Structure formats: structure tokens, C-alpha cells
Tab-separated table of C-alpha atoms in Angstrom:
chain	number	residue	atom	x	y	z
A	1	MET	CA	120.972	89.545	72.221
A	2	GLY	CA	124.402	86.943	73.170
A	3	CYS	CA	123.985	86.793	77.154
A	4	ILE	CA	125.656	83.720	77.985
A	5	THR	CA	124.516	80.837	79.775
A	6	SER	CA	125.258	77.334	80.032
A	7	LYS	CA	125.670	76.079	76.379
A	8	HIS	CA	128.169	78.760	76.328
A	9	GLY	CA	130.486	77.003	79.505
A	10	GLY	CA	128.750	79.096	81.531
A	11	GLY	CA	129.323	79.497	85.047
A	12	ARG	CA	128.286	76.254	86.867
A	13	PRO	CA	125.188	75.640	89.267
A	14	VAL	CA	126.024	76.658	92.885
A	15	THR	CA	125.021	72.781	93.976
A	16	ASP	CA	128.407	71.803	91.871
A	17	SER	CA	130.356	73.895	92.867
A	18	PRO	CA	133.604	71.267	93.545
A	19	VAL	CA	134.827	73.924	96.138
A	20	PRO	CA	133.090	76.547	98.652
A	21	VAL	CA	131.589	79.830	97.961
A	22	VAL	CA	130.835	82.511	100.288
A	23	ARG	CA	129.292	85.153	98.574
A	24	LYS	CA	125.439	86.172	99.714
A	25	ASN	CA	123.595	85.500	96.808
A	26	GLY	CA	120.189	86.899	94.976
A	27	HIS	CA	118.238	84.922	97.257
A	28	GLY	CA	119.485	86.703	100.657
A	29	PHE	CA	122.347	84.021	101.511
A	30	THR	CA	125.736	83.256	101.564
A	31	LEU	CA	126.840	80.187	98.412
A	32	SER	CA	127.896	76.775	100.156
A	33	SER	CA	128.686	74.271	98.122
A	34	SER	CA	127.823	70.293	99.250
A	35	SER	CA	128.989	67.011	97.628
A	36	SER	CA	126.573	65.055	99.035
A	37	LYS	CA	123.367	64.592	97.797
A	38	HIS	CA	120.296	63.055	99.362
A	39	GLN	CA	116.633	62.195	99.148
A	40	PRO	CA	114.465	65.119	98.495
A	41	GLU	CA	111.965	65.011	101.836
A	42	ARG	CA	108.677	66.705	102.254
A	43	LEU	CA	109.095	70.383	103.068
A	44	GLU	CA	108.854	70.426	107.193
A	45	VAL	CA	108.522	73.063	109.882
A	46	ASP	CA	111.181	73.268	112.812
A	47	LYS	CA	111.699	70.350	115.037
A	48	ASP	CA	109.441	72.069	117.493
A	49	ASP	CA	106.542	72.836	115.484
A	50	GLU	CA	106.915	69.335	113.729
A	51	LYS	CA	103.799	68.497	115.627
A	52	LEU	CA	101.880	71.145	114.221
A	53	GLY	CA	101.410	68.836	110.787
A	54	GLU	CA	98.702	70.564	108.724
A	55	ASN	CA	99.536	74.102	110.307
A	56	GLY	CA	102.154	75.091	107.826
A	57	LYS	CA	101.077	76.831	105.104
A	58	ILE	CA	102.332	78.329	102.153
A	59	ILE	CA	100.420	81.419	100.069
A	60	ASN	CA	100.589	81.753	96.617
A	61	PRO	CA	99.081	84.575	94.314
A	62	LYS	CA	98.640	82.490	91.634
A	63	LYS	CA	95.522	81.430	93.522
A	64	SER	CA	94.963	83.807	95.988
A	65	ARG	CA	91.484	85.429	96.427
A	66	ASP	CA	91.013	88.794	97.231
A	67	LEU	CA	89.774	88.574	100.800
A	68	ARG	CA	88.477	92.153	100.701
A	69	LYS	CA	86.361	91.791	98.488
A	70	SER	CA	84.619	88.035	99.135
A	71	LYS	CA	84.622	89.135	103.160
A	72	ARG	CA	83.144	92.532	103.810
A	73	ASP	CA	82.221	94.202	107.922
A	74	GLY	CA	78.449	93.381	108.706
A	75	SER	CA	77.176	95.968	108.453
A	76	GLY	CA	77.684	97.210	105.388
A	77	ARG	CA	79.109	100.590	106.431
A	78	LYS	CA	82.176	102.284	105.750
A	79	SER	CA	84.959	102.481	108.998
A	80	GLY	CA	84.671	106.007	110.752
A	81	SER	CA	86.811	108.465	111.818
A	82	PHE	CA	86.580	107.404	115.122
A	83	SER	CA	89.598	105.690	117.482
A	84	PHE	CA	87.459	102.840	118.779
A	85	LYS	CA	86.060	102.398	114.752
A	86	LEU	CA	89.785	102.383	113.821
A	87	GLY	CA	90.784	99.574	116.379
A	88	PHE	CA	88.221	97.471	115.415
A	89	SER	CA	88.194	97.158	111.963
A	90	GLN	CA	92.243	96.843	112.355
A	91	ARG	CA	90.931	93.720	114.974
A	92	PHE	CA	88.769	92.597	112.206
A	93	VAL	CA	91.343	92.408	109.347
A	94	GLU	CA	93.583	90.476	112.264
A	95	ALA	CA	90.575	87.737	112.447
A	96	GLU	CA	89.779	87.253	109.179
A	97	GLN	CA	93.386	86.745	108.380
A	98	VAL	CA	94.007	84.601	111.164
A	99	ALA	CA	90.658	82.673	109.539
A	100	ALA	CA	92.523	82.128	106.312
A	101	GLY	CA	95.498	80.719	108.001
A	102	TRP	CA	97.757	83.693	108.509
A	103	PRO	CA	99.441	82.981	111.758
A	104	ALA	CA	98.518	85.619	114.539
A	105	TRP	CA	102.062	86.785	115.355
A	106	LEU	CA	102.358	87.512	111.347
A	107	SER	CA	98.733	89.252	110.983
A	108	SER	CA	99.515	91.582	114.364
A	109	ALA	CA	102.793	92.390	113.218
A	110	ALA	CA	102.802	93.312	109.806
A	111	GLY	CA	99.408	91.867	108.216
A	112	GLU	CA	99.319	94.188	105.604
A	113	ALA	CA	102.508	92.319	103.443
A	114	VAL	CA	99.997	89.529	103.355
A	115	HIS	CA	96.786	91.432	103.090
A	116	GLY	CA	94.814	89.845	99.645
A	117	TRP	CA	96.592	86.444	100.246
A	118	VAL	CA	94.859	83.297	101.215
A	119	PRO	CA	97.384	80.327	102.654
A	120	LEU	CA	97.509	76.795	101.039
A	121	GLN	CA	98.996	73.921	102.310
A	122	ALA	CA	103.015	73.608	103.653
A	123	ASP	CA	103.370	70.011	101.919
A	124	ALA	CA	103.325	70.903	98.338
A	125	PHE	CA	107.425	71.126	98.000
A	126	GLU	CA	109.785	68.890	98.654
A	127	LYS	CA	113.652	69.986	99.612
A	128	LEU	CA	116.042	68.608	97.522
A	129	ASP	CA	119.367	70.547	98.894
A	130	LYS	CA	120.618	73.022	101.331
A	131	ILE	CA	122.071	75.522	99.109
A	132	GLY	CA	123.012	78.601	101.688
A	133	GLN	CA	123.774	80.271	104.289
A	134	GLY	CA	123.204	83.449	106.106
A	135	THR	CA	123.358	85.148	109.710
A	136	TYR	CA	119.525	85.093	109.642
A	137	SER	CA	118.415	82.795	106.674
A	138	ASN	CA	119.784	79.348	105.566
A	139	VAL	CA	118.474	78.558	101.660
A	140	PHE	CA	117.150	75.472	100.120
A	141	LYS	CA	116.746	74.007	96.306
A	142	ALA	CA	113.254	72.528	96.645
A	143	ARG	CA	110.998	70.839	93.814
A	144	GLU	CA	107.429	71.798	93.778
A	145	VAL	CA	105.052	68.998	94.040
A	146	GLU	CA	102.125	69.170	91.595
A	147	THR	CA	104.749	70.354	88.552
A	148	GLY	CA	107.453	69.599	89.573
A	149	ARG	CA	109.033	73.054	89.185
A	150	LEU	CA	112.606	74.122	91.136
A	151	VAL	CA	112.242	77.019	93.243
A	152	ALA	CA	114.411	78.369	96.071
A	153	LEU	CA	113.079	78.632	99.620
A	154	LYS	CA	114.571	81.168	101.720
A	155	LYS	CA	113.829	80.625	106.074
A	156	VAL	CA	114.498	83.146	107.696
A	157	ARG	CA	114.089	82.613	111.943
A	158	PHE	CA	113.012	85.797	114.454
A	159	ASP	CA	114.192	85.985	117.788
A	160	ASN	CA	111.027	85.252	119.685
A	161	PHE	CA	108.438	87.220	117.522
A	162	GLN	CA	109.693	90.337	117.372
A	163	PRO	CA	107.634	92.559	115.900
A	164	GLU	CA	110.101	95.040	114.325
A	165	SER	CA	111.936	91.515	112.682
A	166	ILE	CA	108.740	90.757	111.713
A	167	ARG	CA	108.272	94.335	109.985
A	168	PHE	CA	111.302	94.533	108.360
A	169	MET	CA	110.973	90.935	106.717
A	170	ALA	CA	107.580	92.164	105.910
A	171	ARG	CA	108.709	95.194	104.553
A	172	GLU	CA	111.539	93.055	101.663
A	173	ILE	CA	108.070	90.758	100.968
A	174	THR	CA	105.227	94.444	101.271
A	175	ILE	CA	108.204	95.742	98.436
A	176	LEU	CA	108.363	92.856	96.196
A	177	ARG	CA	104.872	91.997	95.597
A	178	ARG	CA	104.889	96.073	94.506
A	179	LEU	CA	107.603	94.907	92.093
A	180	ASN	CA	106.787	92.694	88.536
A	181	HIS	CA	109.387	93.101	85.935
A	182	PRO	CA	110.926	89.224	83.587
A	183	ASN	CA	114.301	91.511	85.043
A	184	VAL	CA	113.398	91.285	89.289
A	185	MET	CA	113.251	88.527	91.066
A	186	LYS	CA	109.514	87.024	91.501
A	187	LEU	CA	107.913	86.439	95.124
A	188	GLU	CA	105.727	83.341	94.454
A	189	GLY	CA	105.280	82.637	98.378
A	190	VAL	CA	105.296	83.081	102.279
A	191	ILE	CA	105.219	79.950	104.819
A	192	THR	CA	104.687	79.926	107.785
A	193	SER	CA	103.562	78.267	111.055
A	194	ARG	CA	101.444	78.819	113.466
A	195	PHE	CA	104.044	78.712	116.209
A	196	SER	CA	107.041	78.652	114.804
A	197	SER	CA	109.538	81.903	115.123
A	198	THR	CA	110.140	80.532	111.338
A	199	ILE	CA	109.216	82.045	107.683
A	200	TYR	CA	110.131	80.723	103.989
A	201	LEU	CA	109.908	82.926	101.285
A	202	VAL	CA	109.237	80.922	97.939
A	203	PHE	CA	111.675	82.265	94.747
A	204	GLU	CA	111.941	80.842	91.446
A	205	TYR	CA	114.850	79.324	91.057
A	206	MET	CA	118.346	80.678	89.734
A	207	GLU	CA	121.051	78.632	88.480
A	208	HIS	CA	123.804	81.552	88.513
A	209	ASP	CA	124.560	84.533	89.857
A	210	LEU	CA	126.948	87.384	87.805
A	211	ALA	CA	129.878	87.308	90.982
A	212	GLY	CA	130.746	83.459	89.995
A	213	LEU	CA	130.078	84.095	85.730
A	214	SER	CA	132.096	86.910	86.413
A	215	SER	CA	134.880	85.531	87.819
A	216	CYS	CA	135.080	81.770	86.076
A	217	PRO	CA	138.669	81.880	84.485
A	218	ASP	CA	136.901	80.006	81.898
A	219	ILE	CA	134.780	82.809	80.950
A	220	ASN	CA	135.337	85.957	78.691
A	221	PHE	CA	132.402	87.990	78.161
A	222	THR	CA	132.119	89.452	74.526
A	223	GLU	CA	130.496	93.267	74.284
A	224	ALA	CA	127.719	91.992	73.359
A	225	GLN	CA	127.291	89.672	76.184
A	226	VAL	CA	128.230	93.089	78.778
A	227	LYS	CA	125.723	94.680	76.818
A	228	CYS	CA	122.628	91.906	77.148
A	229	TYR	CA	123.485	91.837	81.104
A	230	MET	CA	123.903	96.303	81.952
A	231	LYS	CA	120.284	96.184	79.416
A	232	GLN	CA	118.865	93.886	81.697
A	233	LEU	CA	119.396	95.210	85.436
A	234	LEU	CA	119.047	98.240	84.254
A	235	MET	CA	115.881	97.683	82.870
A	236	GLY	CA	114.732	95.284	86.108
A	237	LEU	CA	116.495	98.881	87.911
A	238	GLU	CA	114.082	101.399	86.361
A	239	HIS	CA	110.710	99.841	87.110
A	240	CYS	CA	111.993	99.980	90.477
A	241	HIS	CA	112.870	102.806	90.974
A	242	LEU	CA	109.591	103.924	88.769
A	243	ARG	CA	107.820	102.666	91.614
A	244	GLY	CA	110.064	104.499	94.220
A	245	VAL	CA	111.702	101.581	95.391
A	246	MET	CA	115.477	101.873	96.270
A	247	HIS	CA	117.517	98.078	96.625
A	248	ARG	CA	120.516	99.705	98.761
A	249	ASP	CA	122.419	96.884	98.303
A	250	ILE	CA	123.186	96.163	93.934
A	251	LYS	CA	125.897	93.322	93.798
A	252	ALA	CA	127.076	91.153	91.577
A	253	SER	CA	126.453	88.413	93.224
A	254	ASN	CA	122.310	89.722	94.183
A	255	ILE	CA	122.307	89.525	90.646
A	256	LEU	CA	120.775	86.006	89.752
A	257	VAL	CA	121.006	84.608	86.006
A	258	ASN	CA	119.821	80.778	84.714
A	259	ASN	CA	120.109	78.632	82.251
A	260	GLN	CA	119.049	80.643	79.702
A	261	GLY	CA	120.303	84.118	79.995
A	262	ILE	CA	117.706	85.791	81.345
A	263	LEU	CA	119.045	88.432	84.169
A	264	LYS	CA	117.415	89.171	87.311
A	265	LEU	CA	118.081	91.780	90.258
A	266	GLY	CA	117.684	89.965	93.843
A	267	ASP	CA	118.306	89.717	97.312
A	268	PHE	CA	115.316	92.793	98.259
A	269	GLY	CA	116.043	92.802	102.343
A	270	LEU	CA	118.042	96.160	102.736
A	271	ALA	CA	115.832	97.628	99.974
A	272	ASN	CA	113.065	100.914	100.767
A	273	ILE	CA	110.559	102.629	99.893
A	274	LEU	CA	111.525	106.556	99.072
A	275	THR	CA	109.051	109.114	100.485
A	276	SER	CA	108.552	112.096	101.105
A	277	LYS	CA	108.500	111.626	105.053
A	278	ASN	CA	111.905	109.104	104.545
A	279	LYS	CA	114.030	110.559	102.531
A	280	ASN	CA	115.601	112.899	104.593
A	281	GLN	CA	115.648	110.126	107.657
A	282	LEU	CA	117.748	107.147	106.163
A	283	THR	CA	120.462	104.995	107.230
A	284	SER	CA	123.957	105.377	105.758
A	285	ARG	CA	124.333	101.516	106.788
A	286	VAL	CA	123.383	99.892	103.744
A	287	VAL	CA	124.503	98.430	100.585
A	288	THR	CA	127.910	96.004	100.376
A	289	LEU	CA	131.742	98.014	101.159
A	290	TRP	CA	132.926	97.199	97.675
A	291	TYR	CA	129.743	99.053	96.253
A	292	ARG	CA	128.895	101.264	98.303
A	293	PRO	CA	128.667	104.808	97.385
A	294	PRO	CA	131.228	107.623	98.555
A	295	GLU	CA	127.929	109.788	100.682
A	296	LEU	CA	127.013	106.753	102.647
A	297	LEU	CA	131.095	106.086	103.462
A	298	MET	CA	130.536	109.566	104.639
A	299	GLY	CA	127.162	109.260	107.105
A	300	SER	CA	124.153	110.799	104.188
A	301	THR	CA	121.111	110.099	105.401
A	302	SER	CA	119.085	111.707	103.315
A	303	TYR	CA	119.791	110.778	99.531
A	304	GLU	CA	117.134	109.385	96.685
A	305	VAL	CA	118.224	106.658	93.917
A	306	SER	CA	121.704	107.649	92.874
A	307	VAL	CA	123.371	104.794	95.918
A	308	ASP	CA	122.055	102.359	93.368
A	309	LEU	CA	123.832	103.840	89.941
A	310	TRP	CA	127.280	104.014	91.913
A	311	SER	CA	126.623	100.243	92.811
A	312	VAL	CA	125.543	99.551	89.054
A	313	GLY	CA	128.670	101.205	87.799
A	314	CYS	CA	130.909	98.827	90.678
A	315	VAL	CA	128.666	96.216	88.848
A	316	PHE	CA	129.282	97.403	85.444
A	317	ALA	CA	133.749	98.009	85.880
A	318	GLU	CA	133.187	93.948	87.337
A	319	VAL	CA	131.436	92.650	84.489
A	320	LEU	CA	134.177	94.542	82.310
A	321	MET	CA	137.574	94.002	84.220
A	322	GLY	CA	136.545	90.323	85.449
A	323	LYS	CA	136.840	91.365	89.560
A	324	PRO	CA	135.901	94.329	91.894
A	325	ILE	CA	137.374	97.769	91.367
A	326	LEU	CA	137.492	98.819	94.980
A	327	LYS	CA	137.898	96.466	96.854
A	328	GLY	CA	138.459	98.384	100.240
A	329	ARG	CA	139.056	96.443	104.152
A	330	THR	CA	137.830	99.782	105.656
A	331	GLU	CA	135.312	102.946	105.232
A	332	VAL	CA	137.684	104.764	105.019
A	333	GLU	CA	140.389	102.644	102.907
A	334	GLN	CA	137.191	102.095	100.362
A	335	LEU	CA	136.360	106.222	100.330
A	336	HIS	CA	139.920	106.568	99.622
A	337	LYS	CA	140.197	104.249	96.934
A	338	ILE	CA	137.219	105.676	94.883
A	339	PHE	CA	139.197	109.475	95.686
A	340	LYS	CA	142.335	107.786	93.893
A	341	LEU	CA	139.937	106.095	90.792
A	342	CYS	CA	137.736	108.187	90.582
A	343	GLY	CA	138.538	112.343	92.056
A	344	SER	CA	137.695	113.522	95.006
A	345	PRO	CA	134.385	116.180	95.114
A	346	PRO	CA	134.943	120.110	94.308
A	347	ASP	CA	134.916	122.764	97.035
A	348	GLU	CA	130.934	123.520	96.477
A	349	TYR	CA	130.015	119.849	97.119
A	350	TRP	CA	131.305	119.505	100.490
A	351	LYS	CA	129.497	122.963	101.430
A	352	LYS	CA	126.055	121.620	99.720
A	353	MET	CA	126.415	118.090	100.634
A	354	LYS	CA	126.681	118.810	104.999
A	355	LEU	CA	128.207	115.164	105.845
A	356	PRO	CA	128.112	114.645	109.043
A	357	HIS	CA	132.066	113.434	108.330
A	358	SER	CA	132.969	115.128	105.269
A	359	THR	CA	135.552	117.251	107.359
A	360	MET	CA	136.863	113.727	108.507
A	361	PHE	CA	137.156	112.657	105.307
A	362	LYS	CA	138.236	115.375	102.609
A	363	PRO	CA	141.839	114.799	101.914
A	364	GLN	CA	143.784	117.454	102.193
A	365	HIS	CA	144.585	117.613	98.051
A	366	PRO	CA	142.141	116.840	95.755
A	367	TYR	CA	142.051	114.306	93.609
A	368	GLU	CA	142.481	113.900	89.690
A	369	SER	CA	140.004	110.700	88.126
A	370	CYS	CA	142.279	108.419	86.441
A	371	LEU	CA	139.144	105.725	85.782
A	372	GLN	CA	140.327	106.339	81.861
A	373	GLN	CA	143.600	104.803	82.648
A	374	ARG	CA	142.717	102.050	84.975
A	375	CYS	CA	140.070	101.388	82.004
A	376	LYS	CA	141.668	101.630	79.275
A	377	ASP	CA	141.517	98.627	78.068
A	378	ILE	CA	137.874	98.916	77.487
A	379	PRO	CA	135.507	100.300	75.034
A	380	SER	CA	135.322	103.698	74.479
A	381	THR	CA	131.920	104.222	74.516
A	382	ALA	CA	131.301	101.824	77.794
A	383	LEU	CA	134.123	103.726	79.540
A	384	ASP	CA	131.986	107.363	79.029
A	385	LEU	CA	128.860	105.232	80.856
A	386	LEU	CA	131.107	103.719	83.551
A	387	GLU	CA	132.337	107.728	84.202
A	388	ILE	CA	128.907	108.852	84.237
A	389	LEU	CA	127.924	106.019	86.767
A	390	LEU	CA	130.682	106.208	89.224
A	391	SER	CA	130.713	110.143	89.767
A	392	VAL	CA	131.895	111.308	93.207
A	393	GLU	CA	128.579	113.822	92.935
A	394	PRO	CA	125.162	111.939	92.925
A	395	HIS	CA	123.529	113.971	91.182
A	396	LYS	CA	125.818	113.406	87.993
A	397	ARG	CA	124.989	109.854	87.836
A	398	GLY	CA	121.884	110.803	85.768
A	399	THR	CA	119.466	107.426	85.826
A	400	ALA	CA	118.418	103.915	85.306
A	401	SER	CA	116.748	104.866	81.927
A	402	SER	CA	118.959	108.102	81.183
A	403	SER	CA	121.783	104.894	81.186
A	404	LEU	CA	119.550	102.868	79.254
A	405	MET	CA	119.386	105.822	76.528
A	406	SER	CA	123.369	106.368	76.469
A	407	GLU	CA	125.297	105.842	73.224
A	408	VAL	CA	126.233	102.163	74.839
A	409	ASN	CA	122.869	101.658	73.374
A	410	LEU	CA	121.028	99.263	75.629
A	411	ARG	CA	117.898	100.260	74.569
């Protein structure tokens, strides 16, 4: 459908960039260029764990067996409702996972995340280059030894085996296992070590991200290419939302593109599963500032998937215009920029939403939207969709499905 690929002069692979890049990529890391190349090395655990040898493990869903089918309670009876029976069942599952090769610290804190997956040997991969780093993670370009296929290894360290930190990462694993779509990054495995506070998440390798492509001065997206990318993004997001998953950190650098023009939504580190129980007790401290919707900036803890649609609108504008459209330095400045561009909400909105910081942020005089004037050079059908996605009232943003059916004709 006209998506840009390397043959069209696409953005360079992140490992070949001649200058440092300091944005967060959809593998969940900050990209950093490296001019030095080195010989491949077999994947190892941390220095503290080198004595473990074969204890480092990697799981692979393709070769896994469902432990629930192959191993059963010797009594052959269903678990009772008594607490001691439930406790025994939990201990049995943990013992089963440890016997399969999982470390006890992971099984006890978040065994449900890896339940049913069987570990393989850690030396199935060899590191090629370190391609990025973040506060809690490093990412490596690696090769699968048996097939030669390239992958990305996201290395995450936990402090002192703290259960909360482990469960936070386990939530990302659980969510990724729930999703299965061509436009969503696929988790292919997890490497663990019995005594290290580190795990590796194994993903397919993607050469580019949308932030790098859209900011490249040599690239001017055609209308067909923009449609192609937006269709893929919205189809991946539609799948997430239908599966009850809010991404909560959609931005151009978390949207990855390979050399064939296939786009995939990545980095589910802030994602959550929306349920009736947690609907009114969510955190507002999510979504990168330039892509954060106004209700989160005003402290809302009761929101739905519409927060993702706002972020998609910001990405849409960025692809169309070649740069981020809302670049605030603080939360107050970001909200002010939103109201100046998209207009401020009507009085009914402030009364209905009951936002924690609404009185602090409500402008003294209402703003009218100037989005059409700011984006006068983009096609009218694209502008219509952009106005919907960047509605300051969440219920007016529609859904990923309705955006796909818009006059832009993304279907």
C-alpha cells in the first residue's frame, strides 16, 4: 500500500546512526548509536551469575508444552475451596515451574506470567551489539544461533528481587501473551537465571521506528504511505482494545517499522488490562508528556481506551507534519498548548468530569480550536480524522474501529 521501506530511502537502522539518538524506542529502551563493532558473543548472564553455566534459561512458546496437560495432581481430584487446599495448589504450581527450570523468585512472585511455557537453554542466542539503554533496561541486537534470525533482547534488572518490581514486569509479559496480531510486537521468549535479579525479554528485531523515519529530512511521506502506517497502527490498537488492553504510552518512538514496511506497536511496559474493578483507580502518571491527553494532565484516575486515541492523534499529526505537534516542557505548559491548539472544553465538561485539578487548570477565558489553521496544508479528510482524535472531550474521540472506518478510508 505504499509504505516506505529501505528501498525508498527510509530511515537508517538504529545501529548505523552516525549521531547519538536519545529517544525511547518501542523495544522499551533509549536508542544510542555505536560506531564500534565487535565480534558476536554467546549470551551470558551477569558476571555474578557466570558460575551458573547452564542455569540461564530461555523460554520459547513455539516449543513449549502445556504443563497443565502433562502434569496433574497425583490425587486426580479437583482443588477444594478450603484455604489450605488453595495454598497447596499454589505451592504445587510453583514447584512444577521450578522443576521445569523457572527460578523460584519469579515463580513465587509472578508465576502466572510464565505458566505453561517451558524453558530452553540460554545459549540459543548470541549478542551482536548493544543498541539502546534506559533507566532499568538495556537492549541488545542478537542472533538466534540455530536459524541466524535477528532478535532484540531487552535486559531488565530488578532490585533485590522485590516482588512488586517482578510483578510489574510480569504484567507486561502477561499482556504480551494475551495479544497476537501482525501489527503488535510479539514476545518470543524470556531468559531467566536462578540467582540473578535480571531477565531478558526476547522480541523480533525491527530496523526503524516511526519517530526516526518522520524526522528524517530525506523522507517525505506520501499520502498513501501515511494511510498505510495509520491503518496498521489502528489495526494493532483495535486488537489491543478488543482484548481489553490499554497501551498508555503510544508515541512515534514506540511504533516500530521493518525494512518491508510492516509497522508494529511496541513497548507495553505501561500497558494495563481494563476491568470493572480497576476502572476508577488507575494512575494518571502514564503516557509520555507530548502525547498525554488533557484528562490525564488534570489528574484523572478514571479513564478508558480513549487515552490511546489521543496519542494516536498526536502521532498522526507528527507523521503528517514531520515533527511533534504539542511540545510542552511541563504539564502546565502542555495543557496550555493543548487548549490553544484544540480549544478548551465546555463548562459541562468540567462539571461532569470532576477532575482533581480542574479548578487549577480551567482557563479564565475559553479557547477556540485553531487546528484547521495550524494544519491547513494537510488533506481535508485527514484533518477531519485528526480533529476527532484530538478532541479534548474523551467520548468524542471514537474508537480505533471507527477511525478505521473514517473518510480517510483506512480499511
